[in-house]
Coordinates of C-alpha atoms in Angstrom, one line a residue:
X796 CA 15.7 23.8 20.4
X797 CA 14.3 26.3 22.9
X798 CA 17.4 26.6 25.0
X799 CA 20.9 27.8 24.0
X800 CA 24.0 25.8 24.8
X801 CA 24.9 28.1 27.7
X802 CA 21.4 27.8 29.1
X803 CA 21.6 24.0 28.9
X804 CA 25.1 24.1 30.5
X805 CA 23.7 25.9 33.6
X806 CA 21.4 22.9 34.2
X807 CA 24.1 20.2 33.8
X808 CA 26.2 18.8 36.7
X809 CA 29.4 20.4 35.5
X810 CA 31.5 17.4 36.5
X811 CA 33.4 17.3 33.2
X812 CA 33.5 13.5 33.7
X813 CA 33.7 12.7 30.0
X814 CA 31.3 9.8 30.3
X815 CA 29.0 11.4 27.8
X816 CA 31.6 11.0 25.1
X817 CA 33.0 14.6 25.1
X818 CA 35.5 16.0 27.6
X819 CA 33.5 18.8 29.1
X820 CA 29.9 19.6 30.1
X821 CA 30.0 22.7 28.0
X822 CA 30.9 20.7 24.9
X823 CA 28.0 18.3 25.8
X824 CA 25.6 21.3 26.2
X825 CA 26.6 22.6 22.8
X826 CA 26.0 19.2 21.2
X827 CA 22.6 19.1 22.9
X828 CA 21.8 22.5 21.5
X829 CA 22.8 21.4 18.0
X830 CA 20.8 18.1 18.3
X831 CA 24.0 16.2 18.0
X832 CA 23.6 14.4 21.4
X833 CA 21.0 12.8 23.6
X834 CA 20.3 13.9 27.2
X835 CA 20.4 10.2 28.3
X836 CA 24.2 10.2 27.5
X837 CA 24.8 12.2 30.8
X838 CA 24.5 9.8 33.7
X839 CA 24.6 12.5 36.4
X840 CA 22.0 15.0 35.4
X841 CA 19.4 15.6 38.1
X842 CA 15.8 14.6 37.7
X843 CA 14.7 18.2 37.9
X844 CA 17.2 19.3 35.3
X845 CA 16.2 16.3 33.1
X846 CA 12.6 17.3 33.2
X847 CA 13.4 20.9 32.2
X848 CA 15.8 19.8 29.5
X849 CA 13.6 17.1 28.1
X850 CA 10.7 19.6 27.8
X851 CA 12.9 22.3 26.3
X852 CA 14.7 19.9 23.9
X853 CA 11.5 18.2 22.7
X854 CA 11.0 18.7 18.9
X855 CA 8.0 21.0 18.0
X856 CA 6.3 17.9 16.5
X857 CA 6.1 15.1 19.1
X858 CA 7.7 11.8 18.2
X859 CA 5.2 9.0 18.6
X860 CA 6.1 5.3 18.7
X861 CA 3.6 2.9 17.1
X862 CA 3.8 -0.9 17.1
X863 CA 6.4 -3.4 18.3
X864 CA 8.8 -5.9 16.9
X865 CA 10.7 -5.7 13.6
X866 CA 8.1 -3.4 12.0
X867 CA 7.7 -1.1 15.0
X868 CA 8.3 2.5 13.9
X869 CA 8.2 6.1 15.0
X870 CA 6.5 9.1 13.4
X871 CA 6.8 12.8 14.0
X872 CA 9.8 14.3 15.7
X873 CA 10.5 16.6 12.8
X874 CA 12.1 20.0 13.2
X875 CA 12.0 21.6 9.7
X876 CA 9.5 22.3 7.0
X877 CA 11.9 21.4 4.1
X878 CA 14.5 18.6 3.9
X879 CA 17.2 20.9 2.6
X880 CA 17.0 22.9 5.8
X881 CA 18.3 19.9 7.8
X882 CA 16.8 16.5 7.4
X883 CA 13.6 14.5 8.0
X884 CA 14.0 11.8 10.6
X885 CA 11.0 9.4 10.9
X886 CA 9.7 8.0 7.5
X887 CA 6.1 7.9 6.7
X888 CA 4.6 4.5 7.7
X889 CA 2.6 2.7 4.9
X890 CA -0.5 0.7 5.8
X891 CA -3.3 -1.2 4.2
X892 CA -7.0 -1.4 5.1
X893 CA -8.9 -4.6 5.9
X894 CA -12.4 -5.1 7.2
X895 CA -13.3 -7.0 10.3
X896 CA -15.8 -9.2 8.3
X897 CA -13.1 -10.8 6.3
X898 CA -13.2 -14.5 6.6
X899 CA -10.2 -16.0 8.5
X900 CA -9.1 -17.8 5.3
X901 CA -9.2 -14.7 3.1
X902 CA -7.4 -12.7 5.8
X903 CA -4.8 -15.4 6.1
X904 CA -4.2 -15.3 2.3
X905 CA -3.8 -11.5 2.3
X906 CA -1.3 -11.6 5.2
X907 CA 0.8 -14.2 3.5
X908 CA 0.8 -12.2 0.2
X909 CA 1.4 -8.8 1.9
X910 CA 4.2 -10.2 4.1
X911 CA 6.1 -11.1 0.9
X912 CA 6.3 -7.4 -0.2
X913 CA 9.9 -6.7 0.9
X914 CA 12.5 -5.1 -1.3
X915 CA 16.3 -4.7 -0.9
X916 CA 17.5 -1.3 -2.0
X917 CA 21.1 0.0 -1.4
X918 CA 21.5 -2.6 1.4
X919 CA 18.2 -1.6 3.1
X920 CA 15.0 -3.7 3.5
X921 CA 12.1 -1.7 2.3
X922 CA 8.6 -2.9 3.4
X923 CA 5.2 -1.7 4.6
X924 CA 4.5 -1.5 8.4
X925 CA 0.8 -1.5 9.1
X926 CA -2.6 -3.1 8.7
X927 CA -5.5 -0.8 9.5
X928 CA -8.3 -3.1 10.8
X929 CA -11.8 -1.4 10.4
X930 CA -14.8 -2.5 12.5
X931 CA -17.6 -2.5 9.9
X932 CA -20.5 -4.1 11.8
X933 CA -19.9 -3.2 15.4
X934 CA -19.2 -6.9 16.1
X935 CA -16.7 -6.8 18.9
X936 CA -16.0 -10.5 18.7
X937 CA -15.2 -10.5 15.0
X938 CA -13.2 -7.3 15.4
X939 CA -11.1 -8.9 18.2
X940 CA -10.7 -12.2 16.3
X941 CA -9.3 -10.4 13.3
X942 CA -7.0 -8.3 15.4
X943 CA -5.7 -11.4 17.2
X944 CA -5.0 -13.2 13.9
X945 CA -3.1 -10.2 12.4
X946 CA -1.1 -9.7 15.6
X947 CA -0.1 -13.3 16.1
X948 CA 0.3 -14.5 12.5
X949 CA 2.1 -11.6 10.9
X950 CA 4.9 -9.1 11.5
X951 CA 2.5 -6.2 10.7
X952 CA 1.5 -3.7 13.4
X953 CA -2.0 -2.5 13.8
X954 CA -4.3 0.5 13.6
X955 CA -7.6 -0.5 15.3
X956 CA -10.4 1.5 13.7
X957 CA -13.7 1.6 15.5
X958 CA -15.9 4.3 17.1
X959 CA -17.4 1.5 19.3
X960 CA -15.4 1.7 22.5
X961 CA -16.5 -1.8 23.7
X962 CA -15.3 -3.3 20.4
X963 CA -12.1 -1.4 20.7
X964 CA -11.6 -2.7 24.2
X965 CA -12.1 -6.3 23.1
X966 CA -9.5 -5.9 20.3
X967 CA -7.0 -4.2 22.5
X968 CA -7.2 -7.1 25.0
X969 CA -5.9 -9.5 22.4
X970 CA -3.3 -7.4 20.7
X971 CA -2.0 -4.9 23.2
X972 CA 1.5 -6.5 22.9
X973 CA 1.7 -5.0 19.4
X974 CA 1.1 -1.5 20.8
X975 CA -1.6 -0.7 18.2
X976 CA -2.7 2.8 17.3
X977 CA -6.3 3.5 18.4
X978 CA -8.4 5.3 15.7
X979 CA -10.1 7.5 16.6
X980 CA -11.1 9.9 19.3
X981 CA -13.9 12.2 18.1
X982 CA -16.2 14.8 19.7
X983 CA -18.7 12.0 20.4
X984 CA -16.4 9.5 22.1
X985 CA -13.4 11.5 23.3
X986 CA -13.7 10.6 27.0
X987 CA -14.0 6.8 26.9
X988 CA -11.5 6.5 24.0
X989 CA -8.9 8.7 25.8
X990 CA -9.5 6.7 29.0
X991 CA -8.8 3.4 27.1
X992 CA -5.6 4.8 25.5
X993 CA -4.4 6.2 28.8
X994 CA -5.1 3.0 30.7
X995 CA -3.3 0.8 28.1
X996 CA -0.5 3.3 27.3
X997 CA -1.4 3.3 23.6
X998 CA -1.1 6.0 21.0
X999 CA -4.4 7.6 20.0
X1000 CA -5.5 9.1 16.8
X1001 CA -7.7 12.2 16.9
X1002 CA -10.2 12.9 14.1
X1003 CA -11.7 16.4 13.8
X1004 CA -14.5 17.7 11.7
X1005 CA -12.3 20.7 10.8
X1006 CA -9.0 22.2 11.9
X1007 CA -10.8 24.1 14.7
X1008 CA -12.4 21.0 16.1
X1009 CA -9.1 19.2 15.7
X1010 CA -7.3 21.8 17.8
X1011 CA -10.1 21.7 20.4
X1012 CA -9.8 17.9 20.7
X1013 CA -6.0 18.0 20.8
X1014 CA -6.1 20.5 23.6
X1015 CA -8.7 18.5 25.5
X1016 CA -6.7 15.3 25.3
X1017 CA -3.4 16.8 26.2
X1018 CA -5.2 18.4 29.2
X1019 CA -6.2 14.9 30.2
X1020 CA -2.5 13.9 30.2
X1021 CA -2.3 12.1 26.8
X1022 CA 0.8 12.9 24.9
X1023 CA 1.1 10.3 22.1
X1024 CA -1.5 11.7 19.6
X1025 CA -1.8 11.3 15.8
X1026 CA -3.9 13.9 14.0
X1027 CA -6.5 13.5 11.3
X1028 CA -8.1 16.7 10.1
X1029 CA -11.1 14.8 8.7
X1030 CA -10.7 16.0 5.2
X1031 CA -10.9 13.5 2.3
X1032 CA -10.7 16.0 -0.5
X1033 CA -7.2 16.2 -1.9
X1034 CA -6.8 19.9 -2.2
X1035 CA -8.2 20.5 1.4
X1036 CA -6.1 17.7 2.8
X1037 CA -3.0 19.1 1.2
X1038 CA -3.7 22.4 2.8
X1039 CA -4.4 20.8 6.2
X1040 CA -1.1 18.8 6.1
X1041 CA 0.9 22.0 5.4
X1042 CA -1.0 23.9 8.1
X1043 CA -0.5 21.2 10.7
X1044 CA 3.3 21.0 9.9
X1045 CA 3.7 24.8 9.8
X1046 CA 1.8 25.6 13.0
X1047 CA 4.2 24.1 15.6
X1048 CA 7.3 24.9 13.6
X1049 CA 6.6 28.5 12.6
X1050 CA 4.0 29.7 15.1
X1051 CA 4.8 27.6 18.1
X1052 CA 1.3 26.1 18.2
X1053 CA 1.7 23.0 20.3
X1054 CA -2.0 22.0 19.8
X1055 CA -1.0 20.8 16.3
X1056 CA 2.5 19.5 17.3
X1057 CA 1.8 15.9 16.4
X1058 CA 2.2 13.6 13.4
X1059 CA -0.7 12.9 11.0
X1060 CA -2.5 10.0 9.6
X1061 CA -4.1 10.1 6.1
X1062 CA -6.4 7.7 4.2
X1063 CA -5.9 7.7 0.4
X1064 CA -8.0 4.5 0.5
X1065 CA -11.0 6.8 1.3
X1066 CA -10.2 9.4 -1.3
X1067 CA -10.1 7.5 -4.6
X1068 CA -11.9 4.8 -6.5
X1069 CA -8.9 2.7 -7.6
X1070 CA -5.5 1.8 -6.3
X1071 CA -3.5 3.8 -8.9
X1072 CA -5.1 7.1 -7.9
X1073 CA -4.6 6.2 -4.2
X1074 CA -1.0 5.6 -5.0
X1075 CA -0.7 9.1 -6.6
X1076 CA -2.3 10.7 -3.6
X1077 CA -0.1 8.6 -1.2
X1078 CA 3.0 9.9 -3.1
X1079 CA 1.8 13.4 -2.6
X1080 CA 1.2 12.8 1.1
X1081 CA 4.5 11.1 1.7
X1082 CA 6.2 14.2 0.3
X1083 CA 3.9 16.6 2.3
X1084 CA 4.3 15.5 5.8
X1085 CA 2.0 12.5 6.4
X1086 CA 3.1 10.3 9.3
X1087 CA 1.0 7.4 8.1
X1088 CA -0.7 6.7 4.7
X1089 CA -3.3 3.9 4.4
X1090 CA -4.1 2.2 1.1
X1091 CA -6.9 -0.2 0.1
X1092 CA -4.5 -2.9 -1.1
X1093 CA -0.8 -3.7 -1.6
X1094 CA 0.4 -4.5 -5.1
X1095 CA 4.1 -4.5 -6.0
X1096 CA 3.7 -2.0 -8.8
X1097 CA 2.1 0.5 -6.5
X1098 CA 3.9 -0.2 -3.3
X1099 CA 7.5 -0.3 -4.5
X1100 CA 7.5 3.3 -5.9
X1101 CA 6.1 4.6 -2.7
X1102 CA 8.7 2.9 -0.6
X1103 CA 11.4 4.2 -2.9
X1104 CA 10.0 7.7 -2.7
X1105 CA 10.0 7.4 1.1
X1106 CA 13.6 6.3 1.1
X1107 CA 14.7 9.2 -1.1
X1108 CA 12.9 11.8 1.0
X1109 CA 14.1 10.5 4.3
X1110 CA 17.7 10.0 3.4
X1111 CA 19.9 12.7 5.0
X1112 CA 20.9 14.9 2.0
X1113 CA 24.0 16.0 3.8
X1114 CA 25.2 12.4 4.5
X1115 CA 25.2 10.2 1.4
X1116 CA 24.7 6.5 1.9
X1117 CA 28.0 4.7 1.6
X1118 CA 29.6 1.3 1.7
X1119 CA 32.9 0.4 3.3
X1120 CA 36.1 0.8 1.2
X1121 CA 37.8 -2.4 0.3
X1122 CA 37.8 -5.4 -2.0
X1123 CA 34.5 -7.2 -2.7
X1124 CA 34.3 -10.7 -4.1
X1125 CA 31.4 -11.2 -6.6
X1126 CA 30.8 -14.8 -7.7
X1127 CA 33.8 -16.5 -6.2
X1128 CA 36.6 -14.9 -8.3
X1129 CA 40.0 -16.4 -8.7
X1130 CA 43.5 -15.1 -9.7
X1131 CA 42.4 -14.8 -13.3
X1132 CA 39.2 -12.9 -12.7
X1133 CA 38.7 -9.3 -13.9
X1134 CA 39.2 -6.4 -11.5
X1135 CA 36.9 -3.3 -11.5
X1136 CA 37.0 -0.1 -9.4
X1137 CA 34.3 2.4 -8.5
X1138 CA 33.3 4.8 -5.7
X1139 CA 31.7 4.0 -2.4
X1140 CA 28.3 5.7 -3.1
X1141 CA 25.8 3.0 -2.0
X1142 CA 23.7 3.3 -5.1
X1143 CA 26.7 3.0 -7.4
X1144 CA 28.0 0.0 -5.5
X1145 CA 24.7 -1.9 -5.6
X1146 CA 24.0 -1.1 -9.3
X1147 CA 27.5 -2.1 -10.4
X1148 CA 27.7 -5.2 -8.2
X1149 CA 24.3 -6.3 -9.4
X1150 CA 25.3 -6.0 -13.0
X1151 CA 28.5 -7.9 -12.4
X1152 CA 26.6 -10.6 -10.7
X1153 CA 24.2 -10.7 -13.6
X1154 CA 27.0 -11.2 -16.0
X1155 CA 28.0 -14.5 -14.3
X1156 CA 31.6 -13.5 -14.7
X1157 CA 33.3 -13.9 -11.2
X1158 CA 35.0 -10.6 -10.5
X1159 CA 36.9 -8.5 -8.0
X1160 CA 35.2 -5.1 -7.3
X1161 CA 37.4 -2.4 -5.6
X1162 CA 35.4 0.2 -3.7
X1163 CA 37.2 3.4 -3.1
X1164 CA 36.2 5.9 -0.4
X1165 CA 35.0 9.0 -2.1
X1166 CA 32.9 10.3 0.8
X1167 CA 29.8 8.9 -0.7
X1168 CA 30.1 10.6 -4.1
X1169 CA 29.1 9.0 -7.4
X1170 CA 31.8 8.5 -10.1
X1171 CA 31.1 11.8 -12.0
X1172 CA 30.7 13.9 -8.9
X1173 CA 33.8 12.4 -7.2
X1174 CA 35.8 12.9 -10.4
X1175 CA 34.7 16.5 -10.7
X1176 CA 35.6 17.1 -7.0
X1177 CA 39.0 15.6 -7.4
X1178 CA 38.3 12.6 -5.2
X1179 CA 38.4 10.0 -8.0
X1180 CA 41.5 11.3 -9.7
X1181 CA 44.1 9.1 -11.5
X1182 CA 46.8 9.4 -8.9
X1183 CA 44.3 8.9 -6.0
X1184 CA 42.7 5.8 -7.6
X1185 CA 46.2 4.4 -8.5
X1186 CA 47.4 4.9 -4.9
X1187 CA 44.2 3.1 -3.6
X1188 CA 44.7 0.2 -5.9
X1189 CA 48.3 -0.3 -4.7
X1190 CA 47.4 -0.2 -1.1
X1191 CA 44.2 -2.3 -1.5
X1192 CA 46.2 -5.6 -1.8
X1193 CA 44.5 -6.7 -5.0
X1194 CA 47.9 -7.4 -6.6
X1195 CA 48.3 -10.3 -4.2
X1196 CA 45.0 -11.8 -5.3
X1197 CA 45.3 -11.8 -9.1
X1198 CA 47.9 -13.1 -11.5
X1199 CA 47.4 -10.3 -14.0
X1200 CA 47.7 -6.5 -13.9
X1201 CA 44.6 -5.3 -15.6
X1202 CA 42.0 -3.0 -14.0
X1203 CA 38.7 -1.7 -15.4
X1204 CA 37.7 1.9 -14.7
X1205 CA 34.3 3.5 -15.2
X1206 CA 33.8 4.9 -18.7
X1207 CA 32.8 8.3 -17.2
X1208 CA 36.3 8.5 -15.6
X1209 CA 38.2 7.6 -18.8
X1210 CA 40.3 10.8 -18.5
X1211 CA 42.0 9.5 -15.3
X1212 CA 43.6 6.5 -17.2
X1213 CA 46.9 8.4 -18.0
X1214 CA 47.5 9.4 -14.4
X1215 CA 46.7 5.9 -13.3
X1216 CA 49.3 4.4 -15.6
X1217 CA 51.9 6.7 -14.1
X1218 CA 50.9 5.7 -10.6
X1219 CA 50.6 2.0 -11.5
X1220 CA 53.5 1.1 -13.8
X1221 CA 53.1 -2.2 -15.5
X1222 CA 49.3 -2.2 -15.1
X1223 CA 46.9 -2.1 -18.1
X1224 CA 44.1 0.5 -17.5
X1225 CA 41.0 -0.7 -19.3
X1226 CA 38.2 1.8 -19.9
X1227 CA 34.9 0.2 -19.1
X1228 CA 31.4 1.2 -20.3
X1229 CA 29.8 4.5 -19.3
X1230 CA 26.5 2.8 -18.4
X1231 CA 26.4 0.1 -15.8
X1232 CA 23.8 -1.8 -17.8
X1233 CA 26.5 -2.5 -20.4
X1234 CA 28.8 -4.2 -17.8
X1235 CA 27.6 -7.8 -18.4
X1236 CA 28.2 -7.7 -22.2
X1237 CA 31.5 -5.9 -21.7
X1238 CA 32.8 -8.5 -19.2
X1239 CA 31.7 -11.4 -21.3
X1240 CA 33.2 -10.0 -24.5
X1241 CA 36.4 -8.6 -23.0
X1242 CA 37.3 -11.5 -20.7
X1243 CA 36.5 -14.1 -23.3
X1244 CA 39.3 -12.6 -25.4

């Protein structure tokens, strides 16, 4: 952030009203400086101060919104080169390329198949966001018809790809409600393409022949008043594109170069002869700063690893994903069902609960708050100790739900069983398997006895 907390404080109304959620304007200013608050939380800041603060607080890489509806997304807005420095905020959007000369029937079949690619992972719905529609024959009517079909018959948002401004206008008219990304302004069409983007309030991709031409185009467009830009350096050679991606990210963050302070779009589909190599390149580009990657097709074995990589990279490393502490019923358990206990790290919960569900043995699963740590880490940190787990079990209320006093603990935490027995007199502490994949067999064998 360009301004310090004290500098921000001088621009605030100094009413100490508390309506922003903190008791004083100084505290609010400090939160703004630390990116822990949004300026909109202050209802009394003046328009003049808002303009100054908004400009000063804007991230070095502009955040750009693309699309609308359930698959609308934002790219950019990043403030660091590496995730361990802070966190990454807006995940890379994943798209697929289609051509405007596809028959309506073939396009409809693809939309139906692609829409089914949705995966649940640690309670989140992972799915691709975009279809990049490419005008291949300069036929504005066909281009617009395909854009209309995608916009109206699917949840996907659109990248409209055409250098023909008339064809682009025709497509925009039928799908503007989806807020498509226009691709792309080049040295040859920068004026009419920028005029269309400005008139319709749509984000605009900028394609350069080199980094120098990209900077020149970016400066020209921002000078025209366009702010929501997405950059394409024009390179389709992996080594050069990797270099360009790093340079574009580094320039605004380290050198204060606002000309390159925008998210990027990349096209693995134009860089390889098969989907597997495209996937490899897309994985590289997701890790190295691409705002959007576009593939030639969606297949589960290629798409899922990319979505999972994206999830891992864009998860805040300082705030583990967690589930709420409490008692979880899996498969309609009754008073005779087994009781298991584990930590509240999301991945641990979903893996363990999935294995229990797969066993077809109705069970009670106790989830203990360990601040999002896994079993081994929580045990090593003293947050999954025998006395702590025993106290949690007593307070959880599980004793009122079962007619037995048996509880299964993770095999990796076998050493806590003695302390648990002291904390839970009369209870039998059963050491479960070390690997979650063994839970189904363990439950079937143990509970059958």
